[in-house]
Structure formats: structure tokens, C-alpha cells
PDB file of C-alpha atoms and ligand atoms in Angstrom:
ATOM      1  CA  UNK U   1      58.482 -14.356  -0.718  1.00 95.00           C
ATOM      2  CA  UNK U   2      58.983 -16.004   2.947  1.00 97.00           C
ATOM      3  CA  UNK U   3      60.588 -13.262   5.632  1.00 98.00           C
ATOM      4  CA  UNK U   4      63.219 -15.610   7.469  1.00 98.00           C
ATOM      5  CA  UNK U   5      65.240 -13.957  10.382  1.00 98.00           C
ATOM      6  CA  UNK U   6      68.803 -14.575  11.385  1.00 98.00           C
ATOM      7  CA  UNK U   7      68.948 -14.291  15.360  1.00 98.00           C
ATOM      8  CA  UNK U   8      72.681 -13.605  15.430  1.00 95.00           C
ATOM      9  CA  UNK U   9      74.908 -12.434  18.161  1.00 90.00           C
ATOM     10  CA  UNK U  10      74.218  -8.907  16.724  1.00 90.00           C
ATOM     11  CA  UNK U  11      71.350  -8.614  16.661  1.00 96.00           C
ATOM     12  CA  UNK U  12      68.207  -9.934  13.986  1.00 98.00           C
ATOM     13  CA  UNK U  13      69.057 -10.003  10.533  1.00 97.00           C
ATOM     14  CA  UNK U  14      66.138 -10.103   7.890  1.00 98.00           C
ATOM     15  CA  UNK U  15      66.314 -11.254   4.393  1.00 98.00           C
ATOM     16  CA  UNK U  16      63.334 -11.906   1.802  1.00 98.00           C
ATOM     17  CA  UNK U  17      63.647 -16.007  -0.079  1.00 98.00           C
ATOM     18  CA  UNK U  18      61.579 -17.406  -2.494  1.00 98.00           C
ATOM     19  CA  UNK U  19      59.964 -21.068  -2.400  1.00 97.00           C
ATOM     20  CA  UNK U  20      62.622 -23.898  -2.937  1.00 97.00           C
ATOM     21  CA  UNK U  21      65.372 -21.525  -1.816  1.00 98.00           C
ATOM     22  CA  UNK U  22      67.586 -22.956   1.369  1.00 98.00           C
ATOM     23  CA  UNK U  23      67.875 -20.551   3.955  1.00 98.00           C
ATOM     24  CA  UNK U  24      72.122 -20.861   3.344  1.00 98.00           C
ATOM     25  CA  UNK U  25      71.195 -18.246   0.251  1.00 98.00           C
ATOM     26  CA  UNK U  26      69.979 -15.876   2.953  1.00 98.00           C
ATOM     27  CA  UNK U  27      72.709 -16.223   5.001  1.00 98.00           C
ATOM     28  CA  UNK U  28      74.961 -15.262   2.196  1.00 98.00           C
ATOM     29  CA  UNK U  29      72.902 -12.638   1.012  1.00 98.00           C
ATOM     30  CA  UNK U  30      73.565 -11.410   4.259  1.00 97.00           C
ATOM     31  CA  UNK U  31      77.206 -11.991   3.931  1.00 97.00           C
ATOM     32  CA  UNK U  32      77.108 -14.147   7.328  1.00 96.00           C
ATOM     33  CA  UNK U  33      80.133 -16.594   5.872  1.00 96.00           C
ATOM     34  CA  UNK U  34      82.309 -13.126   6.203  1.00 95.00           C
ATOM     35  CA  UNK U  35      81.193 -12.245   9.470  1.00 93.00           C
ATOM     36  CA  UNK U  36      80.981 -15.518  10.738  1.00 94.00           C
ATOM     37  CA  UNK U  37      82.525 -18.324   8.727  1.00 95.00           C
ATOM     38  CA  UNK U  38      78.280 -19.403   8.293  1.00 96.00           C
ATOM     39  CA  UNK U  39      78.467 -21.866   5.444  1.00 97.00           C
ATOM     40  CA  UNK U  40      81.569 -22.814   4.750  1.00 96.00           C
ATOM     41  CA  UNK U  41      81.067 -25.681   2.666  1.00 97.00           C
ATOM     42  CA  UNK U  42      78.940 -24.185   0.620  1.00 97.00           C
ATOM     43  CA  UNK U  43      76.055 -26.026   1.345  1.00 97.00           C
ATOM     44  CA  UNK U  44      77.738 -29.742   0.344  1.00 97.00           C
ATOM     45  CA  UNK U  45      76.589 -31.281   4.088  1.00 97.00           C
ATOM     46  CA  UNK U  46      80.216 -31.937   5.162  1.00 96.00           C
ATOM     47  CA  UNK U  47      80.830 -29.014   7.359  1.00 95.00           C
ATOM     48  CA  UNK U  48      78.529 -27.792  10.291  1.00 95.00           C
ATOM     49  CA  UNK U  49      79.087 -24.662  10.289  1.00 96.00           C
ATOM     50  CA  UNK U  50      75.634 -23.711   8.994  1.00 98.00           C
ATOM     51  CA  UNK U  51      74.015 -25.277  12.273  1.00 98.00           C
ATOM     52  CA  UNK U  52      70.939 -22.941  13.251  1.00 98.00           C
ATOM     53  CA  UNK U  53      68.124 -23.693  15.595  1.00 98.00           C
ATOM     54  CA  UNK U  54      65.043 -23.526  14.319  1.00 98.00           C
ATOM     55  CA  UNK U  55      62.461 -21.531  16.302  1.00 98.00           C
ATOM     56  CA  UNK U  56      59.357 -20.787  14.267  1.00 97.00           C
ATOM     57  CA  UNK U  57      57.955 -21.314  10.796  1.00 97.00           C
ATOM     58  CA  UNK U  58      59.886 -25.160  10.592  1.00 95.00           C
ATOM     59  CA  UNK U  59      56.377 -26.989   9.934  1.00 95.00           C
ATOM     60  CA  UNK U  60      56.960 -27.010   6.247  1.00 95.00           C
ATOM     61  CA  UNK U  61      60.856 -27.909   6.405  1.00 97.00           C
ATOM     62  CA  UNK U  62      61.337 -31.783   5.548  1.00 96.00           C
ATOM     63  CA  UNK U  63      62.621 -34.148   7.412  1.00 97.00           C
ATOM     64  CA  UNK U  64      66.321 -34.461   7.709  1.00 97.00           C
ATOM     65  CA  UNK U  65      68.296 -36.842   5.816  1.00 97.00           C
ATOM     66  CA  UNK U  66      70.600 -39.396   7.101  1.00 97.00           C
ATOM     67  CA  UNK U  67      73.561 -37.595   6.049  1.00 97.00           C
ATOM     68  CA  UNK U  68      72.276 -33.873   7.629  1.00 98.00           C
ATOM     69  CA  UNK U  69      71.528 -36.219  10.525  1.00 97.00           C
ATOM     70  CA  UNK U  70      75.151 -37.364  10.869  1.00 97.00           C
ATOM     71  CA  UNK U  71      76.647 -34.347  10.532  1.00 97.00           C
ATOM     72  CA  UNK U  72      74.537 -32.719  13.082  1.00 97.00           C
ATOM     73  CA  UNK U  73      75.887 -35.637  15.481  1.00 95.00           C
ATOM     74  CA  UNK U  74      79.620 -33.339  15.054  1.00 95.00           C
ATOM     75  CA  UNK U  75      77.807 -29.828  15.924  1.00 93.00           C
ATOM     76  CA  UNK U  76      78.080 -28.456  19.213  1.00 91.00           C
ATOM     77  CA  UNK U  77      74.975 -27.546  21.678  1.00 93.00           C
ATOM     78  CA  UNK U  78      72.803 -29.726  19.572  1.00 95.00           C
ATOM     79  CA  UNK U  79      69.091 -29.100  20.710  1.00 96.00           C
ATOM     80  CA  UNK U  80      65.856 -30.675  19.268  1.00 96.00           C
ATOM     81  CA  UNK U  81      65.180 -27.695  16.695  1.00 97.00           C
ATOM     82  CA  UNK U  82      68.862 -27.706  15.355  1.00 98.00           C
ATOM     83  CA  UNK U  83      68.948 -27.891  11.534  1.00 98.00           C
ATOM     84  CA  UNK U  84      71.611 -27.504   8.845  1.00 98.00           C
ATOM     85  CA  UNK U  85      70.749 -23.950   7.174  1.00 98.00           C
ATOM     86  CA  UNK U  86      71.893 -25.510   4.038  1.00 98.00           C
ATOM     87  CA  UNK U  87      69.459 -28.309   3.776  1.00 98.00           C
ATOM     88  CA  UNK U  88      66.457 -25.790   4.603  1.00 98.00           C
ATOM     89  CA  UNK U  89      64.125 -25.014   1.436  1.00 98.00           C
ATOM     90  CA  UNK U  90      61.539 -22.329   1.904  1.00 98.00           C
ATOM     91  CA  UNK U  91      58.255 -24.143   1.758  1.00 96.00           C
ATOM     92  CA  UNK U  92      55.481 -22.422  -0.262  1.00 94.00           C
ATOM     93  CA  UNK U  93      53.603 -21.637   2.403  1.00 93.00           C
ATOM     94  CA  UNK U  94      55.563 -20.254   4.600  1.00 95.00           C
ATOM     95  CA  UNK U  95      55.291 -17.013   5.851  1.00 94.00           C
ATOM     96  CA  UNK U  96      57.999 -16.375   7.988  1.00 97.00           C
ATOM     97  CA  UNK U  97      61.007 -18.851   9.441  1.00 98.00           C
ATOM     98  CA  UNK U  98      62.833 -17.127  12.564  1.00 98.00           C
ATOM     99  CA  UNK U  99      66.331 -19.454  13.202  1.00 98.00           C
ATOM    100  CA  UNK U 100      69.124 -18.636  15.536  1.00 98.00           C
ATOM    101  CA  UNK U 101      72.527 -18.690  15.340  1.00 97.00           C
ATOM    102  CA  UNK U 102      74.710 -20.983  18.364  1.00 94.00           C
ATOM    103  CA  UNK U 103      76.454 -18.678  20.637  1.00 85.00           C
ATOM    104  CA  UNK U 104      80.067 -19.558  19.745  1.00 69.00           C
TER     105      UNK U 104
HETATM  106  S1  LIG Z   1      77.161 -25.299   4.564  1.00 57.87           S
HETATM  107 FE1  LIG Z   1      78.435 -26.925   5.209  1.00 57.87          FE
HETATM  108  S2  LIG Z   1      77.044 -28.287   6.161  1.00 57.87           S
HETATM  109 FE2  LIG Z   1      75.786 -26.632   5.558  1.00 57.87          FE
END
């Protein structure tokens, strides 16, 4: 199991994901798409709304694809660590993925 922490505007969130599991699990688990509309596509790469930056344990996420790549190109505050949580997979050797939540 991988620890991977939500940095959200209250506060850290924690939730436990295998390998191969995308961190949008985590954030439902967490029930983040109540409290903050996280997810709303349900993982299907057409919304943005799962847009996290990623600030440690990324090394074993892969590369994004063309299409996570466009729809970044619609998200606000885009930095060089932003990701799609819903494209994520837990890599096996991760131990622990911190991402953060934009402000708005
Ligand atoms: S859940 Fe919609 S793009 Fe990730």
C-alpha cells in the first residue's frame, strides 16, 4: 500500500492505494467530488477538474499522454508538476505521493 496525501484547502487528507490504482480512487474514497466537485468526469480525461500538482513521490508516475496533455492546456494555474489525478497509477514502488489541490 502507497500513503498518498491530499493537500486541500482544509487541511491534509490521507488515504492508503494499492499498485495500479489512480490516485482519482483516493480522492473519492475521500469523498473530495462532494466537497469539491474533484473528479467529475469520472476519470474519462474530458474534464479538469481532477488537476493536482504533484509535489513528491511522482518519479514512478508515467509520462502524460497527448490527450491528459491537452486537457491540462484548459486547467487554470498550470505549473510544471500539474497532473490529472485520474491518469495517476500508484507505481509499485512507491512509498508515498504528496499532491495538492489548486486554490480555487
Ligand atoms: S476526472 Fe475528469 S479529467 Fe480527471
Amino acid at each position: 500500500m502507497t500513503e498518498v496525501i491530499f493537500k486541500t484547502p482544509e487541511g491534509d487528507e490521507k488515504v492508503s492505494l494499492n499498485p495500479g490504482e489512480r490516485l482519482l480512487k483516493g480522492a473519492y474514497t475521500l469523498e473530495m467530488d462532494v466537497r469539491y466537485g474533484f473528479g467529475d468526469c469520472g476519470g474519462n480525461c474530458v474534464c479538469c477538474t481532477c488537476h493536482v500538482y504533484v509535489e513528491e513521490g511522482g518519479e514512478g508516475f508515467e509520462a502524460p499522454t497527448a490527450e491528459e496533455e491537452d486537457m491540462l492546456d484548459t486547467a487554470f494555474n498550470l505549473e510544471d508538476n500539474s497532473r490529472l489525478a485520474c491518469q495517476l497509477k500508484v507505481s509499485p514502488d512507491a512509498e508515498k505521493i504528496i499532491v495538492r489541490l489548486p486554490e480555487s
